[in-house]
Coordinates of C-alpha atoms in Angstrom, one line a residue:
G4 CA 0.0 0.0 0.0
S5 CA 2.6 2.6 1.0
R6 CA 4.9 1.7 -1.8
L7 CA 2.2 2.2 -4.4
A8 CA 1.1 5.4 -2.8
M9 CA 4.6 6.7 -2.7
L10 CA 5.3 5.8 -6.4
A11 CA 2.0 7.3 -7.6
A12 CA 2.6 10.5 -5.7
A13 CA 6.2 10.6 -6.9
A14 CA 5.1 10.3 -10.6
A15 CA 2.6 13.2 -10.3
V16 CA 4.5 15.6 -8.0
A17 CA 8.1 14.9 -9.0
G18 CA 7.6 14.3 -12.7
A19 CA 8.8 11.5 -14.9
L20 CA 10.9 8.7 -13.3
P21 CA 14.6 8.5 -14.2
P22 CA 15.9 6.0 -16.8
M23 CA 16.4 2.4 -15.6
P24 CA 19.8 2.1 -13.8
D25 CA 22.4 -0.4 -14.9
S26 CA 23.2 -2.1 -11.6
L27 CA 21.3 -3.3 -8.5
A28 CA 23.1 -0.7 -6.3
E29 CA 22.1 2.1 -8.7
A30 CA 18.5 0.7 -8.8
A31 CA 18.3 0.6 -5.0
N32 CA 19.6 4.2 -4.8
A33 CA 17.1 5.3 -7.4
V34 CA 14.2 3.8 -5.4
R35 CA 15.5 5.4 -2.2
E36 CA 15.7 8.8 -3.8
E37 CA 12.1 8.4 -5.2
G38 CA 11.0 7.5 -1.6
R39 CA 12.8 10.6 -0.2
S40 CA 11.2 12.8 -2.9
T41 CA 7.7 11.4 -2.4
W42 CA 7.9 11.7 1.3
A43 CA 9.1 15.3 1.0
A44 CA 6.0 16.1 -1.2
Y45 CA 3.7 14.6 1.4
Y46 CA 5.4 16.3 4.3
K47 CA 5.3 19.7 2.5
H48 CA 1.7 19.6 1.2
A49 CA -0.2 17.1 3.4
R50 CA 1.6 16.7 6.7
G51 CA -0.6 14.9 9.2
F52 CA -3.4 14.2 6.6
D53 CA -4.4 10.6 5.6
S54 CA -3.6 11.1 1.9
L55 CA -1.9 13.5 -0.5
R56 CA -3.8 14.4 -3.7
P57 CA -0.8 14.6 -6.1
L58 CA -2.3 16.9 -8.8
S59 CA -3.8 19.5 -6.5
H60 CA -1.1 19.2 -3.9
R61 CA -3.7 19.1 -1.1
G62 CA -4.0 16.8 1.9
V63 CA -7.3 15.0 2.6
N64 CA -8.6 12.9 5.5
D65 CA -10.2 10.0 3.9
W66 CA -9.2 7.3 6.5
G67 CA -10.5 8.6 9.8
S68 CA -7.9 11.3 10.3
V69 CA -5.2 8.9 11.6
G70 CA -2.3 10.2 9.5
M71 CA -2.7 7.1 7.4
M72 CA 0.0 7.9 4.8
A73 CA 2.5 8.6 7.5
I74 CA 1.7 5.3 9.1
D75 CA 1.9 3.5 5.8
C76 CA 5.4 4.9 5.1
L77 CA 7.0 4.2 8.5
D78 CA 8.3 0.8 7.7
T79 CA 9.4 1.8 4.2
L80 CA 11.3 4.8 5.5
W81 CA 13.0 2.7 8.1
L82 CA 14.0 0.0 5.6
M83 CA 15.3 2.7 3.2
N84 CA 17.4 4.1 6.1
L85 CA 15.8 7.5 5.6
T86 CA 16.4 8.5 9.2
A87 CA 15.4 12.1 9.0
E88 CA 12.2 11.3 7.2
F89 CA 11.4 8.5 9.7
K90 CA 11.7 11.0 12.5
Q91 CA 9.3 13.3 10.7
A92 CA 6.8 10.5 10.3
R93 CA 7.2 9.7 14.0
S94 CA 6.5 13.3 14.9
I95 CA 3.2 13.1 13.0
V96 CA 2.1 9.9 14.8
E97 CA 3.1 11.4 18.1
E98 CA 0.8 14.4 17.6
I99 CA -2.3 12.3 16.7
D100 CA -4.7 11.3 19.5
Y101 CA -5.9 7.7 18.7
T102 CA -8.2 7.5 21.7
P103 CA -12.0 8.0 21.1
A104 CA -11.7 11.6 22.3
G105 CA -9.5 12.4 19.3
R106 CA -11.4 10.5 16.7
E107 CA -14.2 11.3 14.2
A108 CA -17.7 9.8 14.6
R109 CA -17.8 8.4 11.0
S110 CA -17.1 4.7 10.6
V111 CA -14.0 3.2 9.0
S112 CA -13.2 -0.2 7.4
T113 CA -12.3 -2.6 10.2
F114 CA -10.2 -4.6 7.7
E115 CA -8.3 -1.6 6.2
M116 CA -7.7 0.2 9.5
T117 CA -6.4 -3.1 11.0
I118 CA -3.9 -4.1 8.3
R119 CA -2.8 -0.5 7.5
G120 CA -3.2 1.5 10.7
L121 CA -2.7 -1.1 13.4
G122 CA -0.3 -3.2 11.3
G123 CA 1.8 -0.1 10.3
L124 CA 2.2 1.0 13.9
L125 CA 3.1 -2.5 15.1
S126 CA 5.6 -2.9 12.3
A127 CA 7.2 0.5 13.2
H128 CA 7.5 -0.7 16.8
A129 CA 8.9 -4.1 15.8
L130 CA 11.6 -2.5 13.5
S131 CA 12.6 0.5 15.7
G132 CA 11.8 -0.7 19.3
D133 CA 10.2 2.7 19.9
R134 CA 7.4 2.2 22.4
L135 CA 5.6 5.3 21.2
F136 CA 4.3 3.2 18.3
L137 CA 3.2 0.5 20.6
R138 CA 1.3 3.0 22.8
K139 CA -0.4 4.4 19.7
A140 CA -1.2 0.8 18.4
E141 CA -2.7 -0.1 21.8
Q142 CA -5.0 3.0 21.6
L143 CA -6.1 2.2 18.1
G144 CA -6.4 -1.5 18.9
E145 CA -8.8 -0.8 21.8
A146 CA -11.1 1.0 19.4
L147 CA -10.9 -1.6 16.7
N148 CA -11.4 -4.4 19.2
T149 CA -15.0 -3.3 19.5
A150 CA -15.6 -4.7 16.0
F151 CA -15.6 -8.2 17.6
V152 CA -19.1 -8.7 18.8
P153 CA -20.7 -11.8 20.4
G154 CA -22.6 -14.2 18.1
R155 CA -21.3 -13.1 14.7
F156 CA -18.3 -12.3 12.5
P157 CA -16.6 -9.0 13.1
L158 CA -18.3 -5.8 12.0
P159 CA -17.1 -4.8 8.6
S160 CA -17.0 -1.1 9.7
V161 CA -16.5 0.5 13.1
S162 CA -16.6 3.9 14.6
L163 CA -13.3 4.7 16.4
K164 CA -15.1 7.3 18.4
K165 CA -18.3 5.5 19.4
Q166 CA -16.4 2.2 19.8
G167 CA -18.4 0.2 17.4
A168 CA -21.9 1.6 18.3
G169 CA -24.5 1.5 15.5
M170 CA -22.2 -0.1 13.0
H171 CA -23.7 -3.6 12.6
G172 CA -25.2 -2.9 9.2
G173 CA -26.9 -5.7 7.2
G174 CA -26.1 -8.4 4.7
G175 CA -23.2 -10.8 4.8
V176 CA -19.4 -10.6 5.0
N177 CA -16.5 -11.9 2.9
P178 CA -13.7 -14.2 4.0
A179 CA -10.9 -11.6 3.6
E180 CA -12.4 -8.8 5.6
V181 CA -13.1 -11.1 8.6
G182 CA -10.1 -13.4 8.3
T183 CA -7.4 -10.8 7.8
L184 CA -7.3 -9.4 11.4
S185 CA -5.4 -12.1 13.2
L186 CA -1.7 -11.2 12.7
E187 CA -2.2 -7.7 14.0
F188 CA -4.3 -8.5 17.0
H189 CA -2.3 -11.5 18.0
S190 CA 0.9 -9.4 17.7
L191 CA -0.7 -6.6 19.7
A192 CA -1.7 -9.1 22.4
R193 CA 1.9 -10.4 22.6
A194 CA 3.5 -6.9 22.6
T195 CA 1.2 -5.5 25.3
K196 CA 0.7 -8.8 27.2
R197 CA -3.0 -8.2 27.0
P198 CA -4.6 -11.6 26.0
E199 CA -8.0 -9.9 25.5
F200 CA -6.7 -8.9 22.1
D201 CA -6.4 -12.6 21.2
A202 CA -10.1 -13.3 21.9
G203 CA -11.6 -11.8 18.7
P204 CA -9.4 -13.5 16.1
D205 CA -9.7 -16.8 18.0
D206 CA -13.5 -16.6 17.7
V207 CA -13.3 -15.8 14.0
R208 CA -11.1 -18.8 13.5
R209 CA -13.6 -21.1 15.3
R210 CA -16.4 -19.7 13.2
M211 CA -14.4 -20.2 10.0
A212 CA -13.5 -23.8 11.1
A213 CA -17.2 -24.5 11.7
T214 CA -18.0 -23.0 8.3
V215 CA -15.5 -25.3 6.6
T216 CA -17.0 -28.3 8.4
L217 CA -20.5 -27.3 7.4
L218 CA -19.5 -26.9 3.7
N219 CA -17.3 -30.0 3.8
S220 CA -14.8 -27.8 1.8
S221 CA -11.7 -25.8 2.8
L222 CA -12.5 -23.4 0.0
V223 CA -15.2 -21.0 1.1
P224 CA -17.5 -18.8 -1.0
L225 CA -17.0 -15.0 -1.1
S226 CA -20.3 -14.4 0.7
L227 CA -20.6 -15.6 4.3
K228 CA -23.5 -15.3 6.7
S229 CA -22.8 -12.6 9.3
S230 CA -23.6 -15.1 12.1
G231 CA -21.3 -17.6 10.6
G232 CA -21.7 -20.4 8.1
A233 CA -22.5 -20.3 4.3
H234 CA -24.6 -22.1 1.7
P235 CA -22.6 -24.3 -0.7
T236 CA -23.2 -21.8 -3.5
G237 CA -21.5 -18.7 -4.9
R238 CA -18.1 -17.8 -6.3
V239 CA -14.8 -19.0 -4.9
S240 CA -11.7 -17.0 -5.5
L241 CA -8.2 -16.4 -4.3
G242 CA -8.5 -12.8 -5.6
A243 CA -10.4 -9.9 -4.1
M244 CA -12.5 -10.7 -1.0
G245 CA -10.9 -14.1 -0.6
D246 CA -7.1 -13.8 -1.0
S247 CA -5.8 -12.7 2.4
Y248 CA -8.1 -15.1 4.4
Y249 CA -5.9 -18.0 3.1
E250 CA -2.7 -16.0 3.4
Y251 CA -3.4 -15.2 7.1
L252 CA -4.1 -18.8 7.9
A253 CA -0.5 -19.7 7.0
K254 CA 1.1 -16.6 8.5
T255 CA -0.9 -16.9 11.8
A256 CA 0.3 -20.5 12.2
I257 CA 3.9 -19.3 11.7
L258 CA 3.5 -16.4 14.2
D259 CA 1.9 -18.4 17.0
P260 CA 2.8 -22.1 17.3
R261 CA -0.3 -22.8 19.4
L262 CA -2.4 -22.2 16.3
R263 CA -0.6 -24.7 14.0
P264 CA -3.1 -27.5 14.7
T265 CA -5.9 -25.2 13.7
A266 CA -4.9 -22.4 11.3
G267 CA -2.0 -24.4 9.9
A268 CA -4.1 -27.4 9.3
M269 CA -6.8 -25.3 7.6
F270 CA -4.2 -23.8 5.3
K271 CA -2.8 -27.2 4.3
A272 CA -6.3 -28.5 3.6
A273 CA -7.1 -25.4 1.5
L274 CA -3.9 -25.9 -0.6
L275 CA -5.0 -29.4 -1.5
E276 CA -8.4 -28.2 -2.7
I277 CA -6.8 -25.3 -4.5
E278 CA -4.8 -27.8 -6.5
Q279 CA -7.8 -30.0 -7.2
Q280 CA -10.4 -27.3 -7.9
L281 CA -8.6 -24.1 -9.0
L282 CA -5.3 -24.9 -10.6
V283 CA -5.4 -24.9 -14.4
P284 CA -2.6 -27.0 -15.9
R285 CA -0.1 -25.5 -18.3
E286 CA -2.0 -24.6 -21.4
H287 CA -0.7 -22.4 -24.2
G288 CA 2.4 -21.8 -22.1
R289 CA 0.6 -20.7 -18.9
T290 CA -0.4 -22.2 -15.6
F291 CA -2.8 -20.2 -13.6
L292 CA -5.2 -20.2 -10.6
A293 CA -8.8 -20.0 -11.8
E294 CA -11.9 -19.1 -9.9
A295 CA -14.8 -21.4 -9.4
S296 CA -18.6 -21.4 -8.9
M297 CA -19.8 -23.5 -6.0
N298 CA -23.1 -25.1 -7.1
G299 CA -24.6 -27.1 -4.3
R300 CA -23.6 -30.7 -3.4
R301 CA -23.2 -33.9 -5.3
G302 CA -26.5 -35.6 -5.6
R303 CA -28.6 -32.7 -4.3
P304 CA -29.6 -29.3 -5.6
A305 CA -28.0 -26.1 -4.5
G306 CA -29.1 -25.2 -1.0
G307 CA -29.9 -28.8 0.0
A308 CA -28.9 -30.0 3.4
S309 CA -27.8 -33.2 5.2
A310 CA -30.0 -34.6 7.9
A311 CA -29.7 -32.6 11.2
G312 CA -26.5 -33.5 13.0
A313 CA -25.4 -35.9 10.3
P314 CA -21.6 -35.8 9.4
R315 CA -20.7 -34.9 5.9
A316 CA -19.7 -37.8 3.7
P317 CA -16.8 -37.6 1.2
S318 CA -19.4 -37.8 -1.6
D319 CA -21.2 -34.8 0.0
K320 CA -18.5 -32.4 -1.2
P321 CA -19.6 -29.3 -3.0
L322 CA -19.8 -29.2 -6.8
F323 CA -17.3 -26.8 -8.4
S324 CA -17.4 -25.4 -11.9
K325 CA -14.1 -23.6 -13.0
I326 CA -14.3 -20.0 -14.1
L327 CA -11.3 -19.5 -16.4
K328 CA -10.3 -16.2 -14.9
M329 CA -7.4 -15.3 -12.6
D330 CA -7.7 -12.2 -10.4
H331 CA -4.3 -10.4 -10.1
L332 CA -4.5 -10.6 -6.3
A333 CA -4.2 -14.4 -6.5
C334 CA -0.5 -13.8 -7.2
F335 CA 0.1 -13.8 -3.4
L336 CA -0.1 -17.6 -3.2
P337 CA 3.4 -18.7 -4.5
G338 CA 5.0 -16.2 -2.2
T339 CA 3.0 -17.5 0.8
I340 CA 3.8 -21.1 0.0

């Protein structure tokens, strides 16, 4: 996220990119200089705002007024060894009040604020050891933690000021938005020694495991019931709305060994079904991951059900029909494996 934002802003504010360098060292230095230039543009025109509009050179708050671009850039600036710029980003974060008193009443995406806001602050703390970032992450985490409510999957959006009030909404949820919260909250629990931050992701994992059991499939449709579970119908994809659910199963198992029997096993089972149902063999020089339509179960129409309490038989697996399309976001899978 931060890298794309920085490059887009650089292209618009700083003009055309320089010619491709001849060596890796020159390439690394060119990237570093683009990072420096882009940060300078943000700091000059949009210091403290969530985003920089590169054409008008104006700052806008479109992510809850949390200084999102500064948070996004923290780890990048650190890895580029741009020390002065990192200190500038730190000063922005230090000035922002992440408690409810300092927040706006409007809702924000639980998913985006967790992976970008909470994840960015925790990454900065992990890299630098600066406890300012952990304090800010704890404040933001307390507000986001109210998205985990009893009896259902997390709220897709939450008010950082009202602490989740009135943000239940209607309809279903998708696997990515509910299954891509565990790394950040488990990391926050470990860093703060506050196990209550583990509770929400643990509940999501139990609900997803129950959904997998109900479907008799480790591949889940892109639309889930808010209360948990899903019908064996709908689109299955490793692209948008599905991608990071599978990614976080693997990474959560690596982060926390206690979760390898659950999250790790769920990821391994999903890999087998990905190979069986979604992998399209080399054809015309290409191998790719397709999408699929889940169309009920073998031997019964879509929406049919087993007898109450009856275990699913192997023959009761969902029916899949391949859709010969690969979403670009599915490219995460080789790197995750």
